Short mmCIF file of C-alpha atoms and ligand atoms in Angstrom, two decimals:
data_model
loop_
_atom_site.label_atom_id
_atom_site.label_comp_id
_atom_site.label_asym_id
_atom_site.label_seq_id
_atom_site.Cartn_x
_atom_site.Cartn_y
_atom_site.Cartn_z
CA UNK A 100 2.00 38.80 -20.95
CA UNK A 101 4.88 40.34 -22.49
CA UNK A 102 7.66 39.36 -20.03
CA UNK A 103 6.05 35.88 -19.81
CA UNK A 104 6.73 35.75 -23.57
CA UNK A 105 10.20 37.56 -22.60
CA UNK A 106 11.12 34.67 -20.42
CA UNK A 107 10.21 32.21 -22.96
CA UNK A 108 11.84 33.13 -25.54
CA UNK A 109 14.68 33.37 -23.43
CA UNK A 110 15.14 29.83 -22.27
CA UNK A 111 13.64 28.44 -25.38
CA UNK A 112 16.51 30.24 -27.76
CA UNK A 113 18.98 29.77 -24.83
CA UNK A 114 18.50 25.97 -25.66
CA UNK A 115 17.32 25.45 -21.83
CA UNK A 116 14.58 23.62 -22.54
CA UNK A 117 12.68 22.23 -25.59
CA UNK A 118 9.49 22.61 -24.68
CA UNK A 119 7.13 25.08 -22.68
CA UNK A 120 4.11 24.45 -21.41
CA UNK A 121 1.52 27.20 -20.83
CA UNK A 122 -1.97 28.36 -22.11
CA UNK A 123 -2.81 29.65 -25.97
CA UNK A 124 -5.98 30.91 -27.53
CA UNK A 125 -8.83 28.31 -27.42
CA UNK A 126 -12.36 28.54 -28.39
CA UNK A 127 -13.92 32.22 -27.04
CA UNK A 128 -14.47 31.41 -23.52
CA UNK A 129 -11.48 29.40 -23.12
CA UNK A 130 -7.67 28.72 -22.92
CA UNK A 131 -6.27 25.59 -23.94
CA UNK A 132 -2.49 24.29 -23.02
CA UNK A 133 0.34 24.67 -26.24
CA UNK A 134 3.22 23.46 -26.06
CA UNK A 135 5.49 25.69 -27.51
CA UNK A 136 8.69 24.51 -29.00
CA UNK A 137 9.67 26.98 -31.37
CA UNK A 138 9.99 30.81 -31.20
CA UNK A 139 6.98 31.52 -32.94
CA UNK A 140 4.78 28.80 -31.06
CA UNK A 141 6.44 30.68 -27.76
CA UNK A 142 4.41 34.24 -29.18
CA UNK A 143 1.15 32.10 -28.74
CA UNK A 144 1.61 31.94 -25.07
CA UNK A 145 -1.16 34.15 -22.68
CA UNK A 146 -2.06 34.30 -19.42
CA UNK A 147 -5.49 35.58 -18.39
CA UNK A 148 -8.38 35.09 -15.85
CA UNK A 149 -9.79 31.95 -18.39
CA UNK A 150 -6.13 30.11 -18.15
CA UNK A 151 -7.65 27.94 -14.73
CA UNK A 152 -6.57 24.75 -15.97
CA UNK A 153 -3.98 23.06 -13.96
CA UNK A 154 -1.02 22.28 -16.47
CA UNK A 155 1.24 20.48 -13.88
CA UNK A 156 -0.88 17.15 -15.17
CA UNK A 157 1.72 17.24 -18.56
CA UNK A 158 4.50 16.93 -16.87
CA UNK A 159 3.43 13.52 -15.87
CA UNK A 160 2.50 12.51 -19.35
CA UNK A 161 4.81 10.39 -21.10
CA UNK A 162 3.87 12.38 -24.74
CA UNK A 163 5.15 15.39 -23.31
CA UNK A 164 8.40 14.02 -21.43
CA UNK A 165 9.65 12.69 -24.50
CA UNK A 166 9.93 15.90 -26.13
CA UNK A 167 12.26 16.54 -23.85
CA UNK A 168 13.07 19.19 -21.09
CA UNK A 169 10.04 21.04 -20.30
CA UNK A 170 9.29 24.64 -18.89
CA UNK A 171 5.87 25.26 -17.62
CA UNK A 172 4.23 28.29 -17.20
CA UNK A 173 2.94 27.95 -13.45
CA UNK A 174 0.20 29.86 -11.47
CA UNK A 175 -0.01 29.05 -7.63
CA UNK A 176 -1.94 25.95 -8.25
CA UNK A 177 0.21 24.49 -10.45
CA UNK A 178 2.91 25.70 -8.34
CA UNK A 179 1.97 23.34 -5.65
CA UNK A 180 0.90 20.50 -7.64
CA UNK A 181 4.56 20.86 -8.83
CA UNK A 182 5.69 20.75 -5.17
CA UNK A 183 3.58 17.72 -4.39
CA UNK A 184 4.89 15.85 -7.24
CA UNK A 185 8.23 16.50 -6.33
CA UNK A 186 7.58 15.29 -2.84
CA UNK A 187 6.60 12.26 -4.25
CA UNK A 188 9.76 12.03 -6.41
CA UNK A 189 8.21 12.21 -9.34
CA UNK A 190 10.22 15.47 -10.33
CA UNK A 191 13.78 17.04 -10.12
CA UNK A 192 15.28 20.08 -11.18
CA UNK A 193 16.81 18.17 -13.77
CA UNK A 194 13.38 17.80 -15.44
CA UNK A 195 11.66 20.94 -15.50
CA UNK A 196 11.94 24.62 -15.19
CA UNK A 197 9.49 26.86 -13.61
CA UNK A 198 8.09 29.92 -14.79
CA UNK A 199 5.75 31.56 -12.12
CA UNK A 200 2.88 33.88 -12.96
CA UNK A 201 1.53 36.24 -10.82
CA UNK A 202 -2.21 36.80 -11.02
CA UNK A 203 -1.81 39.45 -12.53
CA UNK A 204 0.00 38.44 -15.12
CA UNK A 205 3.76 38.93 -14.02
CA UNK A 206 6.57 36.54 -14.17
CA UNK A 207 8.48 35.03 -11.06
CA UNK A 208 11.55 33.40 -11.95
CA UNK A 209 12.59 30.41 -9.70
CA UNK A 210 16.33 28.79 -9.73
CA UNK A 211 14.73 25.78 -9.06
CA UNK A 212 12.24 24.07 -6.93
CA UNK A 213 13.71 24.34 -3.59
CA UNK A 214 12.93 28.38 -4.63
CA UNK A 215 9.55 27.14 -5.24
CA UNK A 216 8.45 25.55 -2.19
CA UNK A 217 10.13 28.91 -0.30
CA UNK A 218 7.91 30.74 -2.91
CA UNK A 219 4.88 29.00 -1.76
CA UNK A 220 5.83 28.82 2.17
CA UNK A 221 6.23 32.50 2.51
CA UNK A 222 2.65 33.19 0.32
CA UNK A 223 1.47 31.46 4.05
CA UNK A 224 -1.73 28.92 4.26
CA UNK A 225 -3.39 28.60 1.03
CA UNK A 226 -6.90 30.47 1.02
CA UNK A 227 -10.22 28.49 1.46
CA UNK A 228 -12.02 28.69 -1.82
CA UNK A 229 -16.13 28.47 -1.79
CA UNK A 230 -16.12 24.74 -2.40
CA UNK A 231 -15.53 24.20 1.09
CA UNK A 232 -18.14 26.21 2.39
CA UNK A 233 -20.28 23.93 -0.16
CA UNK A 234 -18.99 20.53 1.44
CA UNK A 235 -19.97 22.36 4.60
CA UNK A 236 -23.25 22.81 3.58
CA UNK A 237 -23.94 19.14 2.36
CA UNK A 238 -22.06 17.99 5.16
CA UNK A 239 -24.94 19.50 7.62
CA UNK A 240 -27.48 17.62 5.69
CA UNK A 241 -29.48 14.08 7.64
CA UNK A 242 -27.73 11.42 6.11
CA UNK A 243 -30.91 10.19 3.71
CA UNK A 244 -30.60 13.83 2.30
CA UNK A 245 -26.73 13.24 1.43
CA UNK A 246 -27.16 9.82 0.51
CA UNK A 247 -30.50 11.18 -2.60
CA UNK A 248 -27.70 13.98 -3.43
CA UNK A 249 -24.68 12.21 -4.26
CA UNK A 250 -26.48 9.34 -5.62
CA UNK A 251 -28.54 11.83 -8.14
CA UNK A 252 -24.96 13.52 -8.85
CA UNK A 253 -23.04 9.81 -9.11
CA UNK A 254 -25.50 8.42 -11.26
CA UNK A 255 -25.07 10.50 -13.93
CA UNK A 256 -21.59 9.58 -14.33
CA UNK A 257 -20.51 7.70 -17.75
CA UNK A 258 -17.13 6.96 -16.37
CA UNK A 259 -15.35 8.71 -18.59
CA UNK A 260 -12.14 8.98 -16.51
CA UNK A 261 -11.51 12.54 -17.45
CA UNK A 262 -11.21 13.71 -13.54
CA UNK A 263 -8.92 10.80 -13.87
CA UNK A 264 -6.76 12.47 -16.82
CA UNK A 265 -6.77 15.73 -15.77
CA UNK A 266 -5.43 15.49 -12.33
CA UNK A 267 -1.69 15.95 -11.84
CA UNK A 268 -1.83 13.43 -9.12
CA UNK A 269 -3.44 10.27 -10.94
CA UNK A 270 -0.51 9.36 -12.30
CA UNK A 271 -0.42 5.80 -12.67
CA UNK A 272 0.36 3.78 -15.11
CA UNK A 273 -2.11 1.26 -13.67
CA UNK A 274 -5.44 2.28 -12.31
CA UNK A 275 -6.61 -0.24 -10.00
CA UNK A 276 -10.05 0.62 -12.29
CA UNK A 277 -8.46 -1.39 -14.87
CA UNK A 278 -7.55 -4.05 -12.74
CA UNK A 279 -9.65 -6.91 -13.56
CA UNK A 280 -8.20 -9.77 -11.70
CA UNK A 281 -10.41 -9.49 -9.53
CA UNK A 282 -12.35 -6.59 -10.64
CA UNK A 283 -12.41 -4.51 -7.48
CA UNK A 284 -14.65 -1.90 -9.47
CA UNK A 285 -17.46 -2.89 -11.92
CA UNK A 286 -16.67 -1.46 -14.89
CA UNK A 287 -19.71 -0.36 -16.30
CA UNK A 288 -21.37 3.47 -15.47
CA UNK A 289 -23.95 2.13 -12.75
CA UNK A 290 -24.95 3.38 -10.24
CA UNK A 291 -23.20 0.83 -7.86
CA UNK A 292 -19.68 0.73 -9.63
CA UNK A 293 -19.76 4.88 -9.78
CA UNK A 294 -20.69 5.05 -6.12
CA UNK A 295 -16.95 3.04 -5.78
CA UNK A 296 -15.06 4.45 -8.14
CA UNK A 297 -15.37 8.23 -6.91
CA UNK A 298 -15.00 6.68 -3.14
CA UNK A 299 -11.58 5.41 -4.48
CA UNK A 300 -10.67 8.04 -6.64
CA UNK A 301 -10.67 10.36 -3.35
CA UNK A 302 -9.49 7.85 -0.73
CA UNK A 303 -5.71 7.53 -3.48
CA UNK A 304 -5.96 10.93 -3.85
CA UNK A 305 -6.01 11.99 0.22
CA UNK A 306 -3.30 14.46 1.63
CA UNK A 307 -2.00 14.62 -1.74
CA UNK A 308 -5.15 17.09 -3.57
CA UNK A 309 -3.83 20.24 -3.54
CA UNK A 310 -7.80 21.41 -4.15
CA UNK A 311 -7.36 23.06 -7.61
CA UNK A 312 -10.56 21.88 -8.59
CA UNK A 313 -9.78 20.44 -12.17
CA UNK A 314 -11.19 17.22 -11.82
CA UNK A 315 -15.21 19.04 -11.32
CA UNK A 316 -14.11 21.29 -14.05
CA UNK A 317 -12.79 18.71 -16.54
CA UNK A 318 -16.04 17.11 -15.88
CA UNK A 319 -18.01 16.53 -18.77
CA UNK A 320 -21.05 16.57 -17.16
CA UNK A 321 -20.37 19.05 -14.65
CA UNK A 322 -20.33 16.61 -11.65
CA UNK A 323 -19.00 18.39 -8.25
CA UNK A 324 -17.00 15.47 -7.64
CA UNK A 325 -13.68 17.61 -6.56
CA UNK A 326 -16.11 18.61 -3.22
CA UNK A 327 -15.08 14.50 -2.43
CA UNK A 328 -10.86 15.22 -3.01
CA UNK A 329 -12.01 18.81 -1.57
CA UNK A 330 -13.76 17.38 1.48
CA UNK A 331 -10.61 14.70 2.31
CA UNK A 332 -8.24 17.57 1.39
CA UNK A 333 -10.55 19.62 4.51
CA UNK A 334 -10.19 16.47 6.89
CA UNK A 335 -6.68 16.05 6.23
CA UNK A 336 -5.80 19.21 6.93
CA UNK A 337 -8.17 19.91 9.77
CA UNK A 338 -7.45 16.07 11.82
CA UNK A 339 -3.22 16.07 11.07
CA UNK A 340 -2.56 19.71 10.58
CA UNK A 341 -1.48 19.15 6.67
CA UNK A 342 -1.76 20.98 3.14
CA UNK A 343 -0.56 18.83 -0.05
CA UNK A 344 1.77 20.54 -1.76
CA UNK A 345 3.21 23.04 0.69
CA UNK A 346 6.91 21.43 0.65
CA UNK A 347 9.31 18.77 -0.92
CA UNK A 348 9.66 16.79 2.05
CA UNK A 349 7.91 13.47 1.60
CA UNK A 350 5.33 13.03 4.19
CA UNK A 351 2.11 12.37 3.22
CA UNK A 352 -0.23 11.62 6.31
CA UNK A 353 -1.32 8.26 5.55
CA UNK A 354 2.03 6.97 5.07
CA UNK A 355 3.14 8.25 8.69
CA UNK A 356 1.65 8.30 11.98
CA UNK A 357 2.72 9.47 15.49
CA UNK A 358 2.35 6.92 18.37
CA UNK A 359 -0.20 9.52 20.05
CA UNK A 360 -2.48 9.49 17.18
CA UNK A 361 -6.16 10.06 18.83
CA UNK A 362 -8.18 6.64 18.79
CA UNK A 363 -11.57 8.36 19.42
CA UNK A 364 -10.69 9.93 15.93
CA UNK A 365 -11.32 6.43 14.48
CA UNK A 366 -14.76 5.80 16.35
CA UNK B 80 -37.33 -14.23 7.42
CA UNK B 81 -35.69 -12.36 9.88
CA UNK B 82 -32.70 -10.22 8.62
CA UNK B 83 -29.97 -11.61 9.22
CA UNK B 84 -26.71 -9.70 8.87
CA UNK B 85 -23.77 -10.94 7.11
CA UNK B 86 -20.03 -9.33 8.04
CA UNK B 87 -16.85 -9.11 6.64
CA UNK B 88 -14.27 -9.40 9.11
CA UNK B 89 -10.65 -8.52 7.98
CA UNK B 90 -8.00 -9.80 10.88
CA UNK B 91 -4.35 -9.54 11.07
CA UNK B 92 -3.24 -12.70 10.96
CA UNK B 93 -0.67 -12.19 14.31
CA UNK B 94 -2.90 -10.76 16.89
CA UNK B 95 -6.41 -10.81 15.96
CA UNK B 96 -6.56 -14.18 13.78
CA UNK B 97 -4.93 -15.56 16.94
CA UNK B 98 -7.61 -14.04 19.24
CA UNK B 99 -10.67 -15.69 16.92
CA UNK B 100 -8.72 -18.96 17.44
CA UNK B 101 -9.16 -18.59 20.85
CA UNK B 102 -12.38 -17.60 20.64
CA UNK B 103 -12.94 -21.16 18.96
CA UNK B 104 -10.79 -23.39 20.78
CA UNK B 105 -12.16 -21.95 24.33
CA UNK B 106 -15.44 -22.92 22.94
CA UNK B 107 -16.65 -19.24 23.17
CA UNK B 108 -19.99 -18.35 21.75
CA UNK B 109 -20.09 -15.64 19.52
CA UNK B 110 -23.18 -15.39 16.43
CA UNK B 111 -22.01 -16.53 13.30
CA UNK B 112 -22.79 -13.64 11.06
CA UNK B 113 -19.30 -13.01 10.74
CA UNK B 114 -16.96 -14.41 7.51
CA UNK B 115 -13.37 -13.89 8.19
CA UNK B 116 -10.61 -13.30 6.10
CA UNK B 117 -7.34 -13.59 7.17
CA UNK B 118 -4.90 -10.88 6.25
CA UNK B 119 -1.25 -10.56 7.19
CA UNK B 120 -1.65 -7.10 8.84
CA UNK B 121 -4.54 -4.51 9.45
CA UNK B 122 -2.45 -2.12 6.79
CA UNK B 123 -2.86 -4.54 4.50
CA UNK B 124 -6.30 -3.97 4.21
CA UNK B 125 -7.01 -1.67 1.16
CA UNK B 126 -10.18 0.11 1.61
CA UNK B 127 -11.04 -0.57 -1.83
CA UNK B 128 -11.64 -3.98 0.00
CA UNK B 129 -13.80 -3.14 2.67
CA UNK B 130 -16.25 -1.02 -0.50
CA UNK B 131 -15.97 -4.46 -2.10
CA UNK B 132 -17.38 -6.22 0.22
CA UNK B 133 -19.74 -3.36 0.98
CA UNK B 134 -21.13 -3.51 -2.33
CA UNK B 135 -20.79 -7.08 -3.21
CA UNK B 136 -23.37 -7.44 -0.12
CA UNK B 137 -22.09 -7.37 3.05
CA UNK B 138 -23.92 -5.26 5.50
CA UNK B 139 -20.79 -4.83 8.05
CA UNK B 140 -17.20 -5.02 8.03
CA UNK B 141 -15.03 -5.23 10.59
CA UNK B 142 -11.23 -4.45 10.61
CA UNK B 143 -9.52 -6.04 13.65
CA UNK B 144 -5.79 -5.54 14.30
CA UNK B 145 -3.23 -5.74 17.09
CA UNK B 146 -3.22 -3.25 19.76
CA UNK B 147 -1.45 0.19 18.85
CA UNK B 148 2.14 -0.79 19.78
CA UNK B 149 1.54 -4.30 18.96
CA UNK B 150 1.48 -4.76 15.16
CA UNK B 151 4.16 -7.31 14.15
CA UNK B 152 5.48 -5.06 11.63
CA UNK B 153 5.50 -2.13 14.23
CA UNK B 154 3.42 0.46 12.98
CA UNK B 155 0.97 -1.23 10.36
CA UNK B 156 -1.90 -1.19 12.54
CA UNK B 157 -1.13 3.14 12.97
CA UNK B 158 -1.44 3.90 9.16
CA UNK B 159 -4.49 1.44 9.22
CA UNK B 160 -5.80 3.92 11.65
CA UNK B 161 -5.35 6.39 9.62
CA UNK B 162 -6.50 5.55 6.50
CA UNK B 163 -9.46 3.81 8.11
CA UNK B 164 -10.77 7.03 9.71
CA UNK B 165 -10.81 8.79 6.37
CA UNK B 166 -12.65 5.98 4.76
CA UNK B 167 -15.06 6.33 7.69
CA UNK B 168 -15.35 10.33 6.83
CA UNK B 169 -15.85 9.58 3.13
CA UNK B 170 -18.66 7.13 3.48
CA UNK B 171 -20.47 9.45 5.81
CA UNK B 172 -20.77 12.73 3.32
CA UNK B 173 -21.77 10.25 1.06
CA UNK B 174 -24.52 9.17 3.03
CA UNK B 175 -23.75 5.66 4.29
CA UNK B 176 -23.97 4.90 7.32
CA UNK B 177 -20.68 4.73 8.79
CA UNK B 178 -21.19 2.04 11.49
CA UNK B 179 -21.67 -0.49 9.19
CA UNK B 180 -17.89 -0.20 9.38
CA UNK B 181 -15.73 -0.66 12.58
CA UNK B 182 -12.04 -0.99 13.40
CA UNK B 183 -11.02 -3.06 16.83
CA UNK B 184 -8.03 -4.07 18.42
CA UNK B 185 -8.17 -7.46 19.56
CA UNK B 186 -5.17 -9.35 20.87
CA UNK B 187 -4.07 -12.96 20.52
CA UNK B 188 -5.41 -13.58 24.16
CA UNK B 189 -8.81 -11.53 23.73
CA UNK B 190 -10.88 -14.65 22.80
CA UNK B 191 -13.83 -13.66 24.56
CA UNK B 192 -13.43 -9.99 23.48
CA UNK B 193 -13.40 -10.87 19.92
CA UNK B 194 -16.80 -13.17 20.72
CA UNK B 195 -18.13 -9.86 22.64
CA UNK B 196 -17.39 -7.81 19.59
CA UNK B 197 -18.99 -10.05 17.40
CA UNK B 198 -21.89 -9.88 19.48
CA UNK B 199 -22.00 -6.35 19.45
CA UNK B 200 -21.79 -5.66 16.46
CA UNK B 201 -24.08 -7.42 14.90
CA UNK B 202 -26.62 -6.65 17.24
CA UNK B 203 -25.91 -2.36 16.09
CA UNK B 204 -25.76 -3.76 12.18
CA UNK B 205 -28.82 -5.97 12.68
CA UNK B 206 -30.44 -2.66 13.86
CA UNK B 207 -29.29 -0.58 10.95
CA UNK B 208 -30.84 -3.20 8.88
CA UNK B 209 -29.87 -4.41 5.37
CA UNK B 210 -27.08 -2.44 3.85
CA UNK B 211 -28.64 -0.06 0.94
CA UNK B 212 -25.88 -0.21 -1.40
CA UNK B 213 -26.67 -3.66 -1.99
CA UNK B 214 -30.16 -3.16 -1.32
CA UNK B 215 -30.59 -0.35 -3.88
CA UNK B 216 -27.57 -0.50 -6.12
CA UNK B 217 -26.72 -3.78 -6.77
CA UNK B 218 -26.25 -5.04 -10.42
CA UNK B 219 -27.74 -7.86 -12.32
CA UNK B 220 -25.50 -10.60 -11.96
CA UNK B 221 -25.65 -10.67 -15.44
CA UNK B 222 -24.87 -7.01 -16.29
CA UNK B 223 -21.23 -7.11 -14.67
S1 LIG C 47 0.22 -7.45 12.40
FE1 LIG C 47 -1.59 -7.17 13.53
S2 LIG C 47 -2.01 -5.14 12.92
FE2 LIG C 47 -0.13 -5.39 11.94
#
């Protein structure tokens, strides 16, 4: 904690940045994202085992651009969202800068993100958290079994959006939720639109969930829906050989394709 | 009454739109559970419009395109591929059954192929029967 705050306090009196993202004290059981723009704010800063959320979703927020440059406090996760965001030019060096935390609590500085993505290449293939084993398991059961679980799960949904607003990669300024004309999701929590909306929500969200989990946990109502991004995220990577947010090279699957592409894959 | 499927079909409008005009002006009988919508290329299809039509009642929906190779904007009918598979996977975990959607190549001279997949398929959807999402989901017309 100390050299994070070390670090901070460097580029935030060095004039590098204005603003630094990272986690503060929140209620007991929690950490909650500050944005520190002053030396004192900076001493709030902390890093522990309850700091899970995935910050990288501020940097797409237009409140927090327009404070100005921005330094974020990054474990991996974030560290790949950042990656994947990148890839999809939606960041430059000239934006951000990145301060990496070990899990233990130790700094990594990184020149930029090119250092990043070497960062994250040489930590190898991602581990497999237990949410895949879950999607596993629900995967195995008959189909009328899957079909009673998600529906009992779906229906409970208020739409609410906040999977929506706390994943780095729902960006958009324009949800095709909101569109209207024509309304290719009914709008109110029902069963029927819900069933659609989480269907979309993973299908824009394919090759490019780096499987951080925020969306179940910003969940108000506790809804596993992350096992659907999780469960693309597993297809993606086990069908085309691909991890979001391993590099800055813009690939994503679905917007590339090699001629020999297996057609019994489709059937 | 019997059931009686009803299908979406979604076909590029170089190859596959051809290949159903064929199919008509050759006189070819196909059933005529399908409603087709013409689109300019399989990629264009969304598959926010294939749940759409899934859950505004249709019981199948067919994506045709031109053969791999053959899309008129060279590789549309690849990332439709694509994207279509993982549609496929999605509906599956979530308990629907996957058949009631199907991807074909049909070229502009596969007239009678496009009446034989026709035929097919709705014989497979007919034997899935009525599609559940409209069967148990659907809204009040009035509550939308
Ligand atoms: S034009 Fe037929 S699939 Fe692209």
């Amino acid at each position: 904690m100390e050299a994070l705050r070390k670090k901070a306090h460097e580029i935030i009196t060095g004039g590098q940045v204005k603003v630094i993202i990272g986690y503060g004290e929140g209620s007991p059981e929690r950490a909650r994202a500050i944005f520190a723009q002053t030396p004192a704010e900076v001493d709030q800063l902390i890093f522990d085992q309850r700091c899970l959320q995935n910050l990288a979703v501020y940097l797409m927020k237009p409140e927090v651009k327009a404070l100005g440059k921005m330094a974020i406090t990054a474990s991996k996760n974030v560290l790949r969202s950042i990656l994947q965001l990148a890839s999809e030019n939606q960041l430059t060096d000239a934006d951000l800068v990145v301060i990496g935390i070990t899990d233990d609590g130790g700094v990594i500085e990184f020149p930029n993100l090119q250092a990043v993505e070497e960062h994250i290449k040489a930590a190898g293939t991602p581990a497999k958290n237990e949410d895949r084993a879950r999607i596993e398991e629900i995967d195995k059961k008959p189909l009328e079994e899957r079909w009673q679980y998600w529906q009992e799960q779906l229906s409970a949904c208020v739409k609410c959006y906040a999977c929506r607003s706390a994943c780095p990669m729902c960006y958009c300024t324009r949800c095709t939720v909101e569109c209207n004309q024509p309304q290719w999701i009914p709008a109110p929590s029902h069963h029927l639109g819900n069933l659609e909306w989480h269907i979309m929500r993973a299908m824009h969200l394919t090759g490019r969930c780096i499987e951080c989990g925020e969306c179940g946990r910003a969940c108000p109502l506790g809804l596993p829906i992350n096992l659907l991004t999780q469960k693309l995220a597993a297809e993606i990577e086990s069908q085309f050989d691909w991890q979001a947010g391993m590099s800055l090279k813009v690939e994503n699957p679905l917007s590339t394709f090699k001629p020999d592409d297996k057609e019994n894959f489709i059937k | 009454m019997a059931f009686e499927p009803r299908i979406v079909g979604f076909l590029c409008n170089w190859c596959s739109y051809t290949g159903a005009d064929l199919a008509g002006t050759s006189r070819v009988k196909y059933p005529f559970n399908v409603r087709i919508i013409r689109v300019m290329c399989s990629a264009r299809i969304d598959p926010t419009f294939i749940l759409k039509a899934l859950s505004d009642g249709a019981d199948g929906v067919l994506v045709c395109g031109c053969h791999p190779g053959d899309c008129h904007y060279v590789e549309g009918n690849y990332k439709a591929m694509r994207r279509y598979a993982l549609l496929k996977k999605t509906l599956r975990s979530l308990g629907v059954e996957e058949d009631r959607v199907r991807l074909e190549w049909v070229s502009a001279s596969e007239g009678v192929r496009f009446g034989e997949v026709i035929a097919d398929m709705t014989e497979k959807i007919r034997k899935l029967g009525p599609n559940r999402i409209k069967a148990e989901l659907i809204l009040d017309k009035a509550e939308r």
